[in-house]
XYZ file of C-alpha atoms in Angstrom:
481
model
C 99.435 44.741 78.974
C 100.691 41.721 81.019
C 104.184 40.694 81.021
C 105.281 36.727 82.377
C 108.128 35.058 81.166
C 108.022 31.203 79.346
C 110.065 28.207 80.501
C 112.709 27.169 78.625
C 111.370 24.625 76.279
C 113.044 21.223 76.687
C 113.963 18.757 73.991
C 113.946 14.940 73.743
C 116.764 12.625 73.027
C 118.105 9.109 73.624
C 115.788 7.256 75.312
C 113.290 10.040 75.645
C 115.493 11.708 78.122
C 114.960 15.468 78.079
C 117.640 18.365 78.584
C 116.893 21.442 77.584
C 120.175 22.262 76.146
C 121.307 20.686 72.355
C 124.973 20.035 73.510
C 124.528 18.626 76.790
C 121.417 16.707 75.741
C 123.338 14.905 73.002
C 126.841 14.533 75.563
C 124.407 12.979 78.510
C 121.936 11.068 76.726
C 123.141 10.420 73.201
C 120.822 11.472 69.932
C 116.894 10.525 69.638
C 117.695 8.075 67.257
C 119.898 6.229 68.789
C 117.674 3.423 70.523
C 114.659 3.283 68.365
C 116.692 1.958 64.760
C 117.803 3.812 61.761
C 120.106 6.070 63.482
C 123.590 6.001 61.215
C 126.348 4.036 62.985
C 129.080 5.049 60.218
C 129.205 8.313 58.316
C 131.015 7.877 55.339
C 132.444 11.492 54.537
C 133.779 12.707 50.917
C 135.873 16.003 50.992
C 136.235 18.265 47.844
C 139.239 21.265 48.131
C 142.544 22.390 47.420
C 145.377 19.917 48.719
C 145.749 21.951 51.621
C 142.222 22.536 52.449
C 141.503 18.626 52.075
C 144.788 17.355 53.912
C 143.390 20.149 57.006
C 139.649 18.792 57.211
C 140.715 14.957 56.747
C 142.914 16.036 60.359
C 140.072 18.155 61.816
C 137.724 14.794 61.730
C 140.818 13.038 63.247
C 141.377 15.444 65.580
C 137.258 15.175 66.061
C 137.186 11.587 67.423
C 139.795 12.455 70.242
C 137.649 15.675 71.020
C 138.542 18.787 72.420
C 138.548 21.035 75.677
C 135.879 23.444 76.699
C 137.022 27.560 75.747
C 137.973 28.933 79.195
C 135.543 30.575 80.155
C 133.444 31.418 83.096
C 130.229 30.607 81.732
C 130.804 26.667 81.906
C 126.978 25.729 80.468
C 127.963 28.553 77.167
C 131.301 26.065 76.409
C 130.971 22.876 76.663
C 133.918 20.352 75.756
C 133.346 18.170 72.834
C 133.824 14.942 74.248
C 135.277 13.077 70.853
C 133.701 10.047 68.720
C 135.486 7.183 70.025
C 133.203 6.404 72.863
C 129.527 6.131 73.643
C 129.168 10.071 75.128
C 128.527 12.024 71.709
C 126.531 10.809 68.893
C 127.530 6.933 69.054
C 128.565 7.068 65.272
C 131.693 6.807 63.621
C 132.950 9.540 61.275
C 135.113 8.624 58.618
C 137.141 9.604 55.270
C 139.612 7.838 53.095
C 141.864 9.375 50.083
C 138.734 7.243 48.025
C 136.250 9.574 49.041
C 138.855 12.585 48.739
C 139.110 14.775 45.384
C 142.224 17.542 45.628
C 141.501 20.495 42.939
C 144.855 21.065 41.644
C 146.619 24.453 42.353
C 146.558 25.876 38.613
C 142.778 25.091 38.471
C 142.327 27.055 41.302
C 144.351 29.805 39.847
C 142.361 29.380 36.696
C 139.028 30.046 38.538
C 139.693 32.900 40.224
C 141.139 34.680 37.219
C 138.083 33.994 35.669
C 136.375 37.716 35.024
C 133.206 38.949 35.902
C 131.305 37.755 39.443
C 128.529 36.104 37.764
C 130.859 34.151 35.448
C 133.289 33.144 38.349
C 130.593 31.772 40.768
C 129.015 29.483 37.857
C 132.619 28.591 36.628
C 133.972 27.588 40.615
C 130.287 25.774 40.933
C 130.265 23.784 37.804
C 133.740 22.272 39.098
C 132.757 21.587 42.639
C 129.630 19.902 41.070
C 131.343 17.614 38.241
C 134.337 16.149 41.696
C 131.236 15.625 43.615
C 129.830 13.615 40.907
C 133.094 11.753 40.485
C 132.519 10.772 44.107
C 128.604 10.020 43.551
C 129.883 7.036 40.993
C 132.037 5.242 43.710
C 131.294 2.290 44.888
C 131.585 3.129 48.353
C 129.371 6.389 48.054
C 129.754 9.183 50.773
C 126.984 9.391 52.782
C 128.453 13.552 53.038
C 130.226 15.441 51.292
C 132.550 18.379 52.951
C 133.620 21.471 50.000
C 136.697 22.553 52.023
C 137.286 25.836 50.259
C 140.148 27.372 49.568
C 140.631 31.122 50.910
C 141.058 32.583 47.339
C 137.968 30.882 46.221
C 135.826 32.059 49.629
C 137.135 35.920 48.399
C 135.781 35.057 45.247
C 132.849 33.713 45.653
C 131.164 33.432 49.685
C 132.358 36.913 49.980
C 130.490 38.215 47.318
C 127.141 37.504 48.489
C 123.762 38.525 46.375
C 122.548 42.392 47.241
C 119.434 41.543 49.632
C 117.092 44.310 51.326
C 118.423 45.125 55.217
C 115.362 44.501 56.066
C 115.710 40.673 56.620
C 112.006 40.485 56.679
C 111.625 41.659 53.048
C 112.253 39.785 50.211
C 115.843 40.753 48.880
C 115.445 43.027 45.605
C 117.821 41.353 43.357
C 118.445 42.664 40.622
C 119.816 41.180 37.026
C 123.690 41.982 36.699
C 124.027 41.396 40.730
C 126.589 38.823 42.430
C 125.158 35.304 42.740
C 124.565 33.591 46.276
C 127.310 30.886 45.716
C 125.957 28.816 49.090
C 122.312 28.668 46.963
C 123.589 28.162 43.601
C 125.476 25.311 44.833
C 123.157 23.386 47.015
C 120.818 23.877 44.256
C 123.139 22.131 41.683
C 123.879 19.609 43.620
C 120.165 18.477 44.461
C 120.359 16.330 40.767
C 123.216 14.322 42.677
C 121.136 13.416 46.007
C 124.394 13.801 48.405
C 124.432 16.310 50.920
C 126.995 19.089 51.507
C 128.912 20.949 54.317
C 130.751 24.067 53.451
C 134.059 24.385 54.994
C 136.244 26.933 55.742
C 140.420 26.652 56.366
C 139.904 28.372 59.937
C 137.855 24.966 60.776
C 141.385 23.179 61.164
C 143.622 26.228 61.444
C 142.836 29.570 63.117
C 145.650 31.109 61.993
C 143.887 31.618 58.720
C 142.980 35.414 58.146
C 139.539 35.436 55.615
C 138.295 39.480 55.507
C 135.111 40.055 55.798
C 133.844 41.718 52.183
C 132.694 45.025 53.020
C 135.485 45.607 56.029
C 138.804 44.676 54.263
C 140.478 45.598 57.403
C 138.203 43.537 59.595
C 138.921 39.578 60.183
C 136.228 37.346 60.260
C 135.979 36.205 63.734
C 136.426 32.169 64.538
C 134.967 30.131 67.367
C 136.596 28.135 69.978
C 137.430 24.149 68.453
C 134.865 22.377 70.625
C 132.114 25.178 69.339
C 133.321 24.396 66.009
C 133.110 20.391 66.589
C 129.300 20.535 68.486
C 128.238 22.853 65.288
C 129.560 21.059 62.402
C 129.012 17.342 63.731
C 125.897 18.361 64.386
C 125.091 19.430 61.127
C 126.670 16.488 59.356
C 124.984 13.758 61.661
C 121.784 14.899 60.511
C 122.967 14.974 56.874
C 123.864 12.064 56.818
C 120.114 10.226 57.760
C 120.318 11.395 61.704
C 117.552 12.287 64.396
C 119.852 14.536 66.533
C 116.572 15.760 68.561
C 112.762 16.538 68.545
C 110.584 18.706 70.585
C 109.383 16.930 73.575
C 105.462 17.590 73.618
C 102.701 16.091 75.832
C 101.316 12.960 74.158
C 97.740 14.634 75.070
C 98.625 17.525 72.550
C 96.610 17.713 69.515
C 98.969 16.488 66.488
C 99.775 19.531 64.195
C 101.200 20.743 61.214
C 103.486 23.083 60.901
C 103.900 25.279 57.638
C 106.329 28.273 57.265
C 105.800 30.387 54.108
C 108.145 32.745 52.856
C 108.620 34.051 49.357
C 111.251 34.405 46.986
C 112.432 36.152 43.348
C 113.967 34.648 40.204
C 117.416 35.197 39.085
C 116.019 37.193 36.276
C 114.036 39.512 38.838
C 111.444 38.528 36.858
C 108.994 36.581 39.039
C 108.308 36.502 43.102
C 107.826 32.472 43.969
C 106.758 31.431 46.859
C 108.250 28.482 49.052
C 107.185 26.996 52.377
C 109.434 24.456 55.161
C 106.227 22.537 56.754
C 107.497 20.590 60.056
C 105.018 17.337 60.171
C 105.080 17.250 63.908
C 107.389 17.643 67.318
C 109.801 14.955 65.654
C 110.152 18.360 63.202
C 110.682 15.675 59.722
C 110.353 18.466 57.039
C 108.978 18.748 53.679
C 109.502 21.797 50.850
C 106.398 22.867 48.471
C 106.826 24.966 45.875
C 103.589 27.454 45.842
C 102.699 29.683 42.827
C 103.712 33.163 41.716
C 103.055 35.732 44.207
C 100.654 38.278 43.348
C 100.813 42.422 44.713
C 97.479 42.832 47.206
C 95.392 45.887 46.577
C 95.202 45.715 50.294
C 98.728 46.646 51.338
C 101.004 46.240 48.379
C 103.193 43.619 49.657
C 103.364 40.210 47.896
C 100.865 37.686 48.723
C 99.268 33.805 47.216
C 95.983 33.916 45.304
C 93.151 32.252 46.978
C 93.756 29.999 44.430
C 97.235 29.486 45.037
C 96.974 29.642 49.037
C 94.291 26.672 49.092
C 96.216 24.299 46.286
C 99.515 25.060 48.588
C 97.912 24.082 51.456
C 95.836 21.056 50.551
C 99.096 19.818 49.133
C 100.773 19.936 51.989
C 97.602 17.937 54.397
C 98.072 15.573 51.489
C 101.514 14.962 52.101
C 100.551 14.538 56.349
C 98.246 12.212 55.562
C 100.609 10.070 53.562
C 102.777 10.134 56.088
C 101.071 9.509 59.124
C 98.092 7.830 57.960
C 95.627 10.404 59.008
C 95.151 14.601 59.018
C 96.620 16.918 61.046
C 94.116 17.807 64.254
C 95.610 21.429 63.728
C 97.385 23.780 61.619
C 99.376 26.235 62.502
C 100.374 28.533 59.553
C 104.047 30.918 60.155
C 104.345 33.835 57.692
C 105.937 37.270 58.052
C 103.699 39.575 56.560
C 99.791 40.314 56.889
C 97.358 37.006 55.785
C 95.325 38.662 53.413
C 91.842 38.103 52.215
C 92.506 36.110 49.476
C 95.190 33.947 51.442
C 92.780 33.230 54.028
C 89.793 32.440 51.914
C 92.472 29.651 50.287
C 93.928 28.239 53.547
C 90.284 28.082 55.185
C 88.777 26.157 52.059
C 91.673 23.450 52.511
C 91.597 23.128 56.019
C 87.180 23.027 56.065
C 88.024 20.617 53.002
C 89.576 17.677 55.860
C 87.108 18.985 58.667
C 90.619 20.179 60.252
C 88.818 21.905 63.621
C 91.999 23.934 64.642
C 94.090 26.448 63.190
C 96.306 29.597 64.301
C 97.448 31.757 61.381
C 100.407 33.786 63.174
C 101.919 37.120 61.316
C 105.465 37.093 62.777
C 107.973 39.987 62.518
C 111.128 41.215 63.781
C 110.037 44.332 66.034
C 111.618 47.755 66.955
C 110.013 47.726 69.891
C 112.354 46.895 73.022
C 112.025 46.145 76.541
C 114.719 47.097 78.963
C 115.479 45.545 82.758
C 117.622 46.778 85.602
C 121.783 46.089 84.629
C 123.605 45.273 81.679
C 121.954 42.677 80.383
C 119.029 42.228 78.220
C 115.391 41.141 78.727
C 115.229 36.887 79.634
C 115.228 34.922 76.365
C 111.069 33.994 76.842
C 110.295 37.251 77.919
C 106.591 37.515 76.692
C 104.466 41.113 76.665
C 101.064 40.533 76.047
C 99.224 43.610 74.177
C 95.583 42.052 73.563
C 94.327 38.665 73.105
C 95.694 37.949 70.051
C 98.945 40.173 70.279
C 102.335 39.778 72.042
C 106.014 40.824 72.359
C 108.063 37.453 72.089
C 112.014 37.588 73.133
C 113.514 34.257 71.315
C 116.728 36.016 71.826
C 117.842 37.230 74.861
C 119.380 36.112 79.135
C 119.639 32.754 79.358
C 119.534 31.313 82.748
C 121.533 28.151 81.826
C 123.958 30.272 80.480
C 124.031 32.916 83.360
C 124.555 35.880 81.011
C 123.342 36.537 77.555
C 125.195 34.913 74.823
C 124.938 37.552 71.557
C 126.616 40.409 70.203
C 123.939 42.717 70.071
C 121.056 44.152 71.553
C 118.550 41.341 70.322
C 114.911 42.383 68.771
C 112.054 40.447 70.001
C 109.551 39.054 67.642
C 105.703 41.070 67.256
C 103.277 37.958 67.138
C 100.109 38.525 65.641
C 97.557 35.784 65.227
C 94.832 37.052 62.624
C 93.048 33.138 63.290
C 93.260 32.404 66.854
C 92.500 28.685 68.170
C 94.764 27.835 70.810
C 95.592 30.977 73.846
C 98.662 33.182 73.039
C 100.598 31.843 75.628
C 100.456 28.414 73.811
C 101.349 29.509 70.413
C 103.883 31.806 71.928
C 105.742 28.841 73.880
C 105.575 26.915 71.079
C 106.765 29.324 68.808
C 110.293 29.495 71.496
C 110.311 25.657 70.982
C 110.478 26.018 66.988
C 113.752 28.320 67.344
C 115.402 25.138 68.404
C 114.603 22.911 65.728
C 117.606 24.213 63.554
C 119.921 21.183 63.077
C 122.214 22.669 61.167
C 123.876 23.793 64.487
C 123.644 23.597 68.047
C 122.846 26.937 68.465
C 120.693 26.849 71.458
C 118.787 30.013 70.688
C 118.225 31.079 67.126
C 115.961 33.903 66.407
C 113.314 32.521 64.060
C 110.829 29.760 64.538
C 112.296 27.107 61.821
C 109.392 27.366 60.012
C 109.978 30.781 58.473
C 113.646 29.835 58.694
C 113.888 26.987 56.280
C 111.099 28.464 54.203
C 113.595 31.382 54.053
C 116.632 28.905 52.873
C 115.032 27.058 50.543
C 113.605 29.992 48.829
C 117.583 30.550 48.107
C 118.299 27.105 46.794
C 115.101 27.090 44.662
C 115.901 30.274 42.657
C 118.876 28.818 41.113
C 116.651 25.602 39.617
C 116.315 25.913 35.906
C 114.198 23.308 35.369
C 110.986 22.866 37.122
C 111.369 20.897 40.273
C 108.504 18.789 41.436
C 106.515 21.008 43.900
C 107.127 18.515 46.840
C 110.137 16.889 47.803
C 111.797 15.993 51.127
C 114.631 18.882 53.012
């Protein structure tokens, strides 16, 4: 065994200025975008809630634009101020709404939703309305470029709260079962694909703290609310990159070989009927994405877990170097495939004939999981975020969680779980595909989060899989995330 530890991988924005840091890289240097055309200069922004909830998040993206102070705190680098939107230090981009773009859901609909009985019934009753104001605001002239569901705290107990029954095991697929709760997040992203406008879920504690929104299996137990300028970095963030933005990309050596990145991950039916699979592919370091929708998965004699059919592995695949090529005018040089159980037989027969198909010389098929298996160090705090424990050749111990230097302590809750690589197809060295999958965890620009746990691949394969079970109709089996 050989233990090192990996730099902190760095990212690339305005001007091709690195930082390694999402919040600072942005606050210094500005987004990737920003000098090389088609980065948004206005974001139009459409808000959906109760009269409250709307009035509140119009003031929030006020309040935005002035910015706000950094949480007091010792650890400086872990809080960053939010520096505002009126000047040239943030995202150079002007957020805006207007009582146009606004829809207010009057107080006895509201009441009339959440007396609706029956959880199933509720969440498809509180969706279908959300989906028909968005579609009021999809006819306007002036057409938001986002739209913000502020929700309402009796409609977050009734519906966010009551989240689908999914195995504890977040590396299993979630057993749900007919009769259960509905994910309300999935079921209404997915209805809202048909309208092509993006979403951002808001809560009241956005603009007011003082809101109190229990948690739904500890009644007694508030949900527990970051400071404003964490709110601000996350949410901007999110809706920048909505809304057409490049916030960042992974900054990579020009003399790298140019790869494909494909996350699978499966998923089951409402009904419980059928395990789907779905897959996030990142084209390159720039991290542009693209969702397939692979075949039904099938139970291997091998281990009894759900896998693809050779068949279904190699169409799923040669899709996807289709969709490269398209895009970049040429193949991948490499492909690097992300799933969290065993590659099976039949898998890799399939994903072998599509890559020897393009005379694709490179490939790394890495089985990543979650692992009980913990390191310890001397004092309080955990094992370095990077913190890499070699077992073999094609086996390692992988801490994407964990110390942060920058941060000069370690920024979690709990006592993180490093990730058990194992590369079953081996063409670059571990350390390679091990410092590249750190990189991937900070590809998620939904937030700023400087340090999430799973390489984006598997992450957005994960999400999508969530969004896709609620489509009733067939959806083509490529489109762009």
């Amino acid at each position: 065994m050989r233990l090192s530890h990996l730099a902190e991988p760095e990212l690339e924005f305005g001007s091709g200025l690195r930082h390694p840091d999402i919040r600072f890289g942005i606050m210094d240097y500005g987004p990737f975008d920003v000098h090389i055309g088609g980065a948004p200069r206005r974001v139009k922004l459409g808000i959906v809630g109760s009269a409250d909830t709307v009035e509140g998040t119009a003031r929030w993206i006020e309040a935005c634009s002035d910015g706000f102070e950094a949480k007091p705190s010792r650890q400086a680098n872990l809080f960053p101020r939010f520096p505002g939107l009126r000047n040239d230090e943030t995202f150079r981009c002007e957020f805006t709404t207007s009582s146009e773009l606004q829809r207010i859901l009057p107080t006895k609909e509201i009441g009339r939703l959440v007396a609706v009985p029956g959880q199933r019934e509720v969440t498809r009753e509180v969706v279908s309305t959300i989906v028909d104001e968005i579609a009021v605001l999809a006819e306007r002239t002036a057409r938001p470029d986002v739209v913000l569901i502020a929700l309402p705290v009796e409609i977050i107990e009734r519906t966010v709260n009551a989240r689908e029954a999914t195995g504890e095991n977040e590396d299993e697929v979630g057993e749900a079962e007919p009769g259960n709760e509905l994910d309300f997040r999935g079921m209404l992203k997915a209805a809202c694909m048909r309208l092509r406008i993006p979403i951002q879920l808001m809560w009241p504690t956005t603009f007011d703290p003082s809101y109190r929104i229990p948690r739904k299996l500890k009644e007694n137990s508030d949900r527990r609310t970051q400071d404003p300028a964490t709110i601000a970095w996350n949410l901007v963030t999110a809706i920048y990159y909505k809304a057409g933005g490049l916030p960042w990309r992974l900054a990579r050596d020009a003399r790298e070989l140019r790869t494909s990145f494909v996350g699978l991950s499966f998923y089951r039916s409402v009904e419980g009927e059928h395990m789907h699979t779905s897959t996030a592919q990142m084209f390159d370091e720039r991290g542009e994405g693209l969702i397939l929708r692979g075949g039904r998965m099938v139970e291997s004699e091998e281990d009894r877990s759900p896998h693809l059919t050779a068949e279904d592995a190699y169409t799923l695949l040669r899709d996807s170097l289709k969709v490269f090529r398209g895009q970049h005018g040429h193949y991948p040089a490499r492909v690097v495939l992300h799933k969290t159980s065993r590659f099976d037989s039949n898998e890799l027969d399939g994903f072998h004939k599509a890559i020897d198909e393009r005379d694709i010389d490179y490939a790394d098929f890495v089985w990543i999981q979650k692992s009980m298996t913990r390191l310890y160090r001397l004092g309080v705090y955990p094992p370095l975020r990077g913190s890499l424990l070699r077992f073999s050749k094609d086996q390692a111990l992988l801490y994407t969680r964990g110390s942060v230097d920058f941060f000069r302590t370690y920024p979690g809750m709990y006592v993180p779980r490093p990730l058990m690589l194992r590369c079953q197809v081996l063409g670059q060295p571990l350390q390679h595909i091990a410092h590249e999958t750190l990189a991937l965890t900070k590809m998620n620009w939904n937030n700023t989060q400087f340090d999430n746990g799973m390489p984006i691949t598997i992450a957005a394969a994960r999400q999508v899989g969530q969004v896709l079970k609620y489509r009733k109709r067939e959806f083509p089996r490529t489109f762009c995330c």
